[in-house]
Short mmCIF file of C-alpha atoms in Angstrom, two decimals:
data_model
loop_
_atom_site.label_atom_id
_atom_site.label_comp_id
_atom_site.label_asym_id
_atom_site.label_seq_id
_atom_site.Cartn_x
_atom_site.Cartn_y
_atom_site.Cartn_z
CA MET S 288 9.13 -20.08 43.65
CA ALA S 289 10.69 -21.04 40.12
CA PHE S 290 10.64 -18.49 36.88
CA TYR S 291 7.93 -19.23 34.43
CA GLN S 292 7.99 -17.96 30.95
CA MET S 293 3.89 -16.35 29.48
CA ASP S 294 3.21 -15.89 26.35
CA PRO S 295 0.62 -13.81 26.37
CA ALA S 296 -2.58 -15.37 27.62
CA ASP S 297 -6.09 -14.41 27.97
CA LEU S 298 -6.85 -11.15 30.17
CA TRP S 299 -9.23 -13.43 32.35
CA SER S 300 -6.11 -16.04 33.20
CA LEU S 301 -3.68 -13.15 33.52
CA ALA S 302 -6.03 -12.05 35.97
CA GLN S 303 -6.23 -15.57 38.01
CA LYS S 304 -2.33 -15.50 38.25
CA ILE S 305 -1.88 -12.39 40.13
CA ASP S 306 -4.58 -12.23 42.74
CA SER S 307 -2.00 -12.53 45.64
CA PHE S 308 -0.19 -9.26 44.58
CA VAL S 309 -1.43 -5.44 45.63
CA ASN S 310 1.40 -3.96 44.14
CA PHE S 311 2.25 -3.18 40.70
CA ASP S 312 4.27 -1.12 37.94
CA ILE S 313 3.03 -2.04 34.51
CA TYR S 314 5.31 -0.12 31.48
CA THR S 315 2.78 0.48 28.61
CA ASP S 316 3.05 1.56 25.22
CA GLY S 317 1.20 2.00 21.43
CA SER S 318 2.01 1.81 17.82
CA TYR S 319 0.49 3.51 15.51
CA ASN S 320 1.50 2.31 11.66
CA ASN S 321 0.04 4.18 9.01
CA SER S 322 1.60 2.92 6.32
CA LEU S 323 -0.19 -1.33 7.01
CA SER S 324 2.47 -4.49 5.84
CA THR S 325 0.54 -6.98 4.89
CA ASN S 326 -1.63 -9.02 8.07
CA GLU S 327 -1.16 -6.57 10.41
CA PHE S 328 -3.56 -3.61 11.59
CA HIS S 329 -3.36 0.50 12.22
CA MET S 330 -3.13 -0.16 15.81
CA GLY S 331 -1.34 -2.39 18.30
CA TYR S 332 -0.38 -2.39 21.76
CA GLY S 333 1.48 -3.84 24.98
CA TRP S 334 2.23 -3.47 28.32
CA HIS S 335 4.33 -6.02 31.37
CA ILE S 336 4.61 -5.79 34.62
CA SER S 337 7.98 -5.64 35.79
CA ASN S 338 7.62 -5.49 39.78
CA ILE S 339 6.88 -9.35 40.08
CA MET S 340 10.40 -11.32 38.76
CA ASP S 341 8.04 -14.68 39.44
CA PHE S 342 6.49 -14.80 35.89
CA ASP S 343 6.66 -12.76 32.79
CA LEU S 344 3.63 -11.29 33.30
CA PHE S 345 2.91 -9.32 29.63
CA TYR S 346 -0.05 -8.71 27.36
CA HIS S 347 -0.70 -7.23 23.96
CA GLY S 348 -3.07 -6.43 20.71
CA ALA S 349 -4.23 -4.84 18.36
CA ILE S 350 -6.89 -2.48 17.92
CA GLU S 351 -9.19 -1.40 14.45
CA HIS S 352 -11.22 1.80 13.93
CA PHE S 353 -10.32 6.09 14.13
CA PRO S 354 -6.59 5.33 14.41
CA SER S 355 -4.13 6.70 16.41
CA SER S 356 -1.22 6.37 18.54
CA THR S 357 -3.44 8.03 21.69
CA LYS S 358 -5.59 5.39 21.12
CA ALA S 359 -3.46 2.90 21.52
CA GLU S 360 -1.55 3.88 24.78
CA ILE S 361 -5.24 4.21 25.87
CA ILE S 362 -6.18 0.92 25.65
CA ALA S 363 -2.95 -0.16 26.96
CA ILE S 364 -4.22 1.48 30.27
CA LEU S 365 -7.76 -0.15 30.46
CA THR S 366 -6.73 -3.49 29.56
CA ALA S 367 -3.71 -3.33 32.75
CA LEU S 368 -6.09 -1.87 34.36
CA ILE S 369 -8.08 -4.24 34.10
CA ILE S 370 -6.67 -7.57 35.31
CA LEU S 371 -5.69 -5.90 39.21
CA PRO S 372 -7.22 -7.31 41.58
CA PRO S 373 -9.42 -4.99 44.29
CA HIS S 374 -7.65 -2.17 46.18
CA SER S 375 -3.97 -2.74 44.28
CA SER S 376 -1.44 0.46 44.00
CA VAL S 377 -0.28 0.34 40.54
CA ASN S 378 2.31 2.51 38.94
CA ILE S 379 1.86 2.74 35.19
CA PHE S 380 4.70 4.08 33.35
CA THR S 381 3.85 5.63 29.84
CA ASP S 382 5.93 7.69 27.35
CA PHE S 383 2.70 9.01 26.34
CA GLN S 384 2.08 12.11 27.40
CA ALA S 385 -1.20 13.35 26.01
CA ALA S 386 -2.56 9.56 27.81
CA ILE S 387 -1.47 11.58 31.23
CA GLU S 388 -3.05 14.87 29.94
CA GLY S 389 -6.71 13.11 29.02
CA TYR S 390 -7.03 10.71 32.90
CA LYS S 391 -6.80 14.36 33.79
CA LYS S 392 -9.31 15.70 31.81
CA SER S 393 -11.39 12.94 31.95
CA SER S 394 -11.35 12.79 35.60
CA GLN S 395 -13.69 15.19 35.78
CA LEU S 396 -16.43 14.52 34.29
CA HIS S 397 -19.01 14.69 36.49
CA PHE S 398 -17.74 18.80 37.04
CA ILE S 399 -18.67 19.89 33.21
CA SER S 400 -21.10 20.04 30.83
CA PRO S 401 -22.52 17.73 28.40
CA ARG S 402 -21.05 19.95 25.45
CA ARG S 403 -17.88 19.66 26.44
CA TYR S 404 -18.15 15.96 27.83
CA ASN S 405 -18.75 14.96 24.63
CA LYS S 406 -16.00 17.56 22.96
CA ILE S 407 -12.93 14.21 24.70
CA ASN S 408 -11.79 12.35 22.42
CA TYR S 409 -12.12 9.11 23.09
CA ILE S 410 -14.06 9.97 25.89
CA SER S 411 -16.13 6.01 25.89
CA LEU S 412 -12.40 4.34 26.47
CA TRP S 413 -11.61 6.62 29.41
CA SER S 414 -15.61 6.04 30.68
CA VAL S 415 -14.30 2.64 31.06
CA ILE S 416 -11.22 3.48 32.67
CA HIS S 417 -12.56 5.59 35.36
CA ASP S 418 -15.03 2.16 36.08
CA ILE S 419 -12.59 0.07 36.65
CA ILE S 420 -10.52 2.13 39.16
CA LYS S 421 -13.31 2.80 41.39
CA LYS S 422 -14.85 -0.79 41.26
CA LEU S 423 -12.56 -1.93 41.89
CA SER S 424 -10.71 0.69 44.16
CA LEU S 425 -7.14 1.04 42.50
CA LYS S 426 -4.90 4.02 43.62
CA LEU S 427 -3.02 4.58 40.34
CA THR S 428 -0.65 7.26 39.60
CA LEU S 429 0.68 7.92 35.70
CA ILE S 430 4.32 8.46 35.44
CA LYS S 431 6.21 10.02 32.39
CA VAL S 432 9.09 8.37 31.25
CA LYS S 433 11.07 9.65 28.38
CA ALA S 434 10.79 8.15 24.54
CA HIS S 435 13.65 6.04 22.98
CA SER S 436 15.67 6.24 26.74
CA HIS S 437 16.34 2.57 25.95
CA SER S 438 15.52 1.58 28.98
CA ALA S 439 14.83 -1.93 28.84
CA TYR S 440 12.01 -2.07 30.67
CA HIS S 441 10.28 0.42 28.21
CA ASP S 442 11.62 -0.65 25.02
CA LYS S 443 9.84 -4.42 25.86
CA ALA S 444 6.65 -2.43 26.37
CA ASP S 445 7.39 -0.98 23.48
CA GLU S 446 8.35 -4.13 21.29
CA LEU S 447 5.06 -6.03 22.77
CA ALA S 448 2.59 -2.99 20.91
CA LYS S 449 4.12 -3.18 17.31
CA VAL S 450 4.32 -7.16 17.49
CA GLY S 451 0.52 -6.28 18.66
CA ARG S 452 -0.57 -5.37 15.32
CA LEU S 453 0.22 -8.30 14.49
CA LYS S 454 -2.92 -10.14 15.78
CA PRO S 455 -5.43 -11.52 13.70
CA ILE S 456 -8.51 -10.83 15.59
CA PRO S 457 -8.21 -6.74 17.51
CA THR S 458 -9.56 -5.75 21.35
CA ALA S 459 -13.02 -4.43 20.70
CA ILE S 460 -13.94 -2.84 23.83
CA ASN S 461 -17.73 -2.72 25.55
CA SER S 462 -18.23 0.88 25.63
CA ASN S 463 -21.60 -0.14 27.23
CA ALA S 464 -21.38 -1.92 29.79
CA SER S 465 -19.77 1.46 31.87
CA SER S 466 -21.98 2.90 33.89
CA THR S 467 -20.55 6.27 33.58
CA GLN S 468 -20.91 5.83 30.10
CA SER S 469 -24.97 5.91 29.47
CA VAL S 470 -25.22 6.03 25.73
CA SER S 471 -22.61 6.28 23.03
CA LEU S 472 -23.63 6.62 18.82
CA VAL S 473 -22.02 3.94 16.59
CA TRP S 474 -21.68 4.53 12.80
CA ASN S 475 -22.35 1.81 10.34
CA ASP S 476 -23.83 -0.95 13.33
CA GLU S 477 -19.85 -0.75 14.63
CA VAL S 478 -17.52 2.09 14.80
CA VAL S 479 -18.28 3.87 18.30
CA LEU S 480 -17.71 7.18 17.71
CA ASP S 481 -14.99 8.17 20.69
CA LYS S 482 -14.03 11.10 19.95
CA ASP S 483 -15.38 14.55 19.33
CA ILE S 484 -18.49 13.99 17.64
CA ARG S 485 -18.87 16.96 15.31
CA LYS S 486 -15.83 16.79 14.34
CA ASN S 487 -16.58 13.04 13.71
CA MET S 488 -19.83 13.30 11.81
CA GLY S 489 -18.22 16.36 10.29
CA LYS S 490 -16.37 14.25 8.71
CA ILE S 491 -18.60 11.12 7.59
CA ILE S 492 -20.41 13.52 5.99
CA ASP S 493 -17.55 14.76 4.07
CA TYR S 494 -16.30 11.63 3.34
CA ARG S 495 -19.97 10.34 2.07
CA TRP S 496 -19.49 13.64 -0.48
CA ILE S 497 -15.93 12.73 -2.09
CA ASP S 498 -17.77 9.84 -2.87
CA ASN S 499 -20.74 11.17 -4.33
CA HIS S 500 -18.79 13.39 -5.99
CA LEU S 501 -16.13 10.84 -7.28
CA THR S 502 -18.98 8.25 -9.32
CA HIS S 503 -20.19 11.05 -11.04
CA ASN S 504 -19.87 10.38 -15.08
CA ASN S 505 -17.18 13.21 -15.51
CA LEU S 506 -15.17 12.29 -13.37
CA THR S 507 -13.83 9.28 -13.98
CA ASP S 508 -9.82 11.31 -13.96
CA ILE S 509 -10.77 12.71 -10.84
CA TYR S 510 -10.64 8.84 -9.21
CA THR S 511 -8.30 8.16 -11.00
CA PHE S 512 -6.41 11.77 -9.52
CA THR S 513 -7.39 10.02 -5.95
CA GLN S 514 -6.41 6.88 -6.17
CA ARG S 515 -2.63 8.06 -6.85
CA ASN S 516 -3.50 10.58 -3.82
CA MET S 517 -2.48 13.73 -5.37
CA ILE S 518 -5.88 15.78 -4.50
CA ASN S 519 -5.95 16.55 -0.40
CA TRP S 520 -9.93 16.05 -0.26
CA ASP S 521 -9.24 18.69 3.28
CA ALA S 522 -8.53 21.43 1.27
CA THR S 523 -10.42 20.68 -1.46
CA SER S 524 -13.78 20.11 0.51
CA ARG S 525 -12.80 23.06 2.56
CA PHE S 526 -12.06 25.35 -0.59
CA PHE S 527 -15.64 24.85 -2.70
CA HIS S 528 -17.84 25.71 0.65
CA LEU S 529 -15.50 29.32 1.20
CA ASN S 530 -17.40 32.24 0.92
CA SER S 531 -14.74 35.01 0.69
CA ARG S 532 -17.37 37.93 -0.58
CA ASN S 533 -18.24 38.03 3.19
CA ASP S 534 -22.34 38.08 1.91
CA SER S 535 -23.54 34.96 1.53
CA THR S 536 -26.12 36.55 -1.40
CA CYS S 537 -23.58 38.39 -3.36
CA SER S 538 -23.58 37.95 -6.92
CA LEU S 539 -20.28 37.31 -7.10
CA HIS S 540 -20.03 34.90 -4.57
CA SER S 541 -22.78 33.00 -6.63
CA LYS S 542 -20.31 33.52 -10.01
CA ASP S 543 -17.58 31.68 -7.35
CA LEU S 544 -19.31 29.28 -6.83
CA SER S 545 -20.33 27.98 -9.75
CA TRP S 546 -17.01 28.32 -11.79
CA LYS S 547 -16.20 26.22 -8.53
CA VAL S 548 -18.79 23.51 -9.73
CA LYS S 549 -18.44 23.56 -12.98
CA SER S 550 -14.69 23.67 -13.75
CA SER S 551 -14.21 20.47 -11.31
CA THR S 552 -17.18 18.52 -12.54
CA ASN S 553 -15.93 18.83 -16.67
CA MET S 554 -19.66 20.87 -17.31
CA LEU S 555 -17.51 24.07 -18.27
CA PRO S 556 -19.57 25.32 -21.63
CA THR S 557 -17.45 23.81 -23.96
CA PHE S 558 -19.03 21.68 -27.61
CA ASP S 559 -18.86 18.25 -26.10
CA ILE S 560 -21.15 19.33 -23.06
CA LEU S 561 -23.43 22.04 -25.24
CA ASN S 562 -23.86 19.29 -27.80
CA GLN S 563 -24.97 16.69 -24.86
CA ASN S 564 -27.22 19.11 -22.60
CA PHE S 565 -28.63 21.33 -26.03
CA PRO S 566 -28.43 19.21 -28.57
CA ASP S 567 -30.10 21.03 -31.03
CA LEU S 568 -28.60 24.51 -30.54
CA ILE S 569 -25.57 23.70 -32.80
CA THR S 570 -26.69 20.65 -34.90
CA ASP S 571 -24.24 20.69 -38.51
CA LYS S 572 -22.13 23.40 -37.36
CA ASP S 573 -18.55 23.42 -37.07
CA THR S 574 -17.57 22.26 -32.94
CA ASN S 575 -13.91 22.05 -33.64
CA CYS S 576 -11.94 24.28 -31.12
CA LEU S 577 -12.58 27.53 -31.50
CA LEU S 578 -9.07 28.51 -30.71
CA CYS S 579 -7.42 26.18 -32.54
CA ASN S 580 -9.40 24.33 -34.87
CA ASN S 581 -7.73 21.11 -34.88
CA THR S 582 -9.98 19.32 -32.50
CA LEU S 583 -13.39 18.73 -31.38
CA GLU S 584 -13.23 20.85 -28.87
CA MET S 585 -13.79 18.81 -25.53
CA GLN S 586 -12.91 19.35 -21.82
CA THR S 587 -9.99 17.39 -21.97
CA HIS S 588 -8.55 19.50 -25.03
CA LEU S 589 -9.13 23.41 -23.39
CA TRP S 590 -6.07 22.33 -21.06
CA THR S 591 -3.61 21.34 -23.13
CA CYS S 592 -5.44 23.47 -26.08
CA PRO S 593 -2.10 25.18 -27.91
CA VAL S 594 -3.13 28.59 -28.90
CA LEU S 595 -4.81 28.29 -25.23
CA LEU S 596 -1.57 27.10 -23.04
CA PRO S 597 0.29 29.79 -23.60
CA HIS S 598 -1.71 32.27 -21.79
CA ILE S 599 -2.03 29.71 -19.16
CA ARG S 600 1.76 29.21 -18.72
CA GLU S 601 2.00 33.54 -18.35
CA THR S 602 -0.88 32.42 -15.78
CA PHE S 603 1.20 30.23 -13.79
CA LYS S 604 4.14 32.19 -13.50
CA GLU S 605 2.50 35.17 -12.50
CA LEU S 606 0.48 32.81 -9.72
CA ALA S 607 3.58 31.69 -8.59
CA ILE S 608 5.24 35.35 -7.86
CA ILE S 609 1.94 35.37 -5.67
CA ALA S 610 2.33 32.01 -3.81
CA GLN S 611 5.74 33.67 -2.73
CA GLY S 612 4.06 36.84 -1.90
CA ILE S 613 1.84 35.62 0.55
CA LEU S 614 4.44 32.65 1.73
CA GLN S 615 6.85 35.70 2.27
CA LYS S 616 4.32 37.57 4.48
CA ASN S 617 3.08 35.33 6.22
CA ALA S 618 4.91 31.88 7.18
CA ASP S 619 5.95 31.35 10.95
CA LYS S 620 9.04 29.74 9.29
CA LEU S 621 11.22 32.78 6.76
CA ASN S 622 13.72 31.58 5.15
CA LEU S 623 14.86 30.90 1.88
CA CYS S 624 13.70 28.14 0.70
CA ILE S 625 10.41 29.52 0.33
CA THR S 626 10.82 30.30 -3.77
CA ASP S 627 12.12 27.02 -3.82
CA SER S 628 8.89 25.05 -2.54
CA ILE S 629 7.47 27.03 -5.70
CA LYS S 630 10.01 26.74 -7.96
CA TYR S 631 10.79 23.49 -7.95
CA SER S 632 6.61 21.98 -7.48
CA TYR S 633 4.82 20.27 -10.24
CA THR S 634 2.34 22.90 -9.83
CA PHE S 635 4.92 25.63 -11.06
CA ARG S 636 8.63 24.57 -12.54
CA TRP S 637 7.02 23.51 -15.94
CA SER S 638 5.79 27.12 -16.70
CA LEU S 639 9.54 27.72 -15.67
CA ARG S 640 10.70 25.75 -18.08
CA ASP S 641 9.89 25.82 -21.78
CA ASN S 642 10.61 22.45 -22.85
CA GLU S 643 8.16 20.88 -20.47
CA THR S 644 4.98 20.25 -20.94
CA ILE S 645 1.39 20.78 -18.10
CA THR S 646 1.75 18.86 -15.72
CA ASP S 647 -1.32 17.40 -13.63
CA ASN S 648 -0.75 19.21 -10.93
CA ALA S 649 -1.67 22.89 -13.03
CA ILE S 650 -4.26 21.45 -14.51
CA LEU S 651 -5.54 20.37 -11.54
CA LEU S 652 -5.75 23.72 -9.97
CA LEU S 653 -6.60 24.81 -13.65
CA ARG S 654 -9.98 22.44 -12.63
CA SER S 655 -9.98 24.01 -8.53
CA TYR S 656 -8.93 21.22 -7.19
CA ILE S 657 -6.26 21.18 -3.45
CA THR S 658 -3.17 18.84 -4.52
CA GLU S 659 -1.23 17.43 -1.96
CA ASP S 660 1.98 19.15 -4.20
CA LEU S 661 0.52 22.62 -3.35
CA TYR S 662 -0.71 21.14 0.04
CA ARG S 663 3.49 20.07 0.90
CA SER S 664 4.64 23.65 -0.51
CA PHE S 665 2.61 25.57 2.20
CA ARG S 666 2.66 23.72 5.28
CA THR S 667 6.81 23.67 4.82
CA HIS S 668 6.03 27.00 5.44
CA PHE S 669 3.88 26.62 8.54
CA ASN S 670 3.68 25.73 12.15
CA THR S 671 -0.08 24.26 12.06
CA HIS S 672 -1.99 22.51 9.55
CA LYS S 673 -5.21 25.39 10.34
CA SER S 674 -2.86 28.16 9.66
CA THR S 675 -1.37 26.75 6.23
CA ILE S 676 -4.94 26.08 5.21
CA LYS S 677 -5.74 29.68 6.04
CA PHE S 678 -3.27 31.12 3.77
CA LEU S 679 -3.10 28.61 1.60
CA LEU S 680 -7.52 28.80 1.24
CA GLU S 681 -6.55 32.30 0.25
CA PHE S 682 -4.00 31.99 -2.96
CA VAL S 683 -6.20 28.72 -4.57
CA ASP S 684 -9.59 31.67 -4.51
CA VAL S 685 -6.74 34.95 -5.80
CA ALA S 686 -5.49 31.43 -8.24
CA CYS S 687 -9.68 30.62 -9.79
CA ARG S 688 -10.28 34.12 -10.29
CA LEU S 689 -6.95 34.65 -12.42
CA ILE S 690 -7.42 31.52 -13.54
CA LYS S 691 -11.54 32.62 -14.42
CA GLY S 692 -10.15 36.33 -15.81
CA ARG S 693 -7.00 35.18 -17.89
CA VAL S 694 -7.84 32.00 -19.17
CA TRP S 695 -11.53 31.12 -19.50
CA LYS S 696 -12.11 35.02 -20.54
CA ILE S 697 -10.45 33.97 -23.88
CA ARG S 698 -12.39 30.80 -24.77
CA SER S 699 -15.55 32.72 -24.02
CA ALA S 700 -14.45 35.43 -26.35
CA ALA S 701 -14.10 33.30 -29.06
CA TRP S 702 -17.74 31.56 -27.56
CA LYS S 703 -18.82 35.04 -28.22
CA ASN S 704 -17.81 35.94 -31.94
CA LYS S 705 -18.67 32.59 -33.25
CA ASN S 706 -22.04 32.87 -32.02
CA VAL S 707 -22.47 36.56 -33.76
CA SER S 708 -21.03 34.51 -37.17
CA TRP S 709 -23.95 32.20 -36.47
CA VAL S 710 -26.76 34.29 -36.21
#
C-alpha cells in the first residue's frame, strides 16, 4: 500500500481513514503559552498515530477560555479518542502526569458526591471522554513518557501542539451532549465553567470587584498601574478582606478597614477631599499643605511632601527589617538572599539610598496595595503560593498599621492644631 502524507483534516475524515484498524498507539501533547504572539491562542493541542505505517495520521487545533496546559492535554486525548472505531484498543502516550491522574480520578464519578464531583477540574471534558469510551467500547491505556526525552514520536506531538495555537478557529466541545453531564454552568452565554465552580465564581466576582474599583473617578492612576502590571490583585483583594483582629465586631477592625478603603481610593481627609465633601467647612481659609505650606494639600502631594517624606523613609527602613524578620522566621528556603530580596526591591531600596526618590511601588504600599514587586520578594523564599500569601498578608497588615501610626499621625496632629486655630 502506498504511503500518503495527510494534512490535518477534519476529524470525520480521519475516522473514515482508520475504520478498518483496531489497535492504536497515539502520542498526544498540549501547548500553553502565557505570552501571546499575533494571531495565536493561548492553548494548542496535537496528536498523531504512530503504529499505522501506511498513513501519516495527525491532528492539531487551538482552544480558548481558562487556559492551562492540563486543559490542552485533555482536549488532545478527547479528540484522539473520538475518531476511533468501536471496540478498539488504544495506548495513549503523554508526558503530562496530571492528565493521567485526572482520568483515574474522574473514572470514579459514579461513586462520589455531587459536591466532590463539581470540584474536579475540567469535569465537563472528562465526562465527554468517559462517554466516548463507553459508547465506543474502547480499551484505553494511558502511558507516561518522559518530557524532553528526544523521542521522535513525542517531539512530533509537541510540534503539532505548538502549531495548533495558530489555528484560526478554536475547537469547541459540546459538553451537554454527554450522557454523564446532565447540566453545565455557562458564564456570559459563552464559557463553560469546567473547573471548581466555587473558585470560578469567586474569580468572576473578584474581577467584577476589580472592574468596579478601577472605574472609580479617583483611581485613574491605579488603572494605569494595573495596565503596567504593578499591582498583584489577588493578594490585594485578600488583604482588603483580611480581619487580623479575630473579631468581626471589633472596633479596631473597623478602623483597619476604614484606613484600607480611604487610603486605597484617595479618600483620606486632605483639604481637596474636605473641600469636595464639605464645601462650607473651610471656605476662604488657607488650604496649603499643613506641613510644608508650599502647595495645595492634595492626595497626590501627601506621600511626597518634603516634610513628611523623611518620616516615610524611616518607616520604610523599619518595614524592610520587619519583612526580613518574617522571611527569616518562616521561609521555606533559608539563604543569604533574603536580605538582598528586600534590600534591592523597588519597594524598599529607595529608603536605603538618600539620593533616590520615593518609588511608585512604595506609594502603592502606602495606599494599602500589594505590588508584584513585593509579592516576588516573598515568593522567592516559599515553595507555594499559599504560604507566600499567608506571610505576605501578615507583613502588609503590620505595614499599614505602622504607616497609619507613624506617617498619617503626623498629618493628623497638624490638622488638629489647625482646627484649634480656626475656632
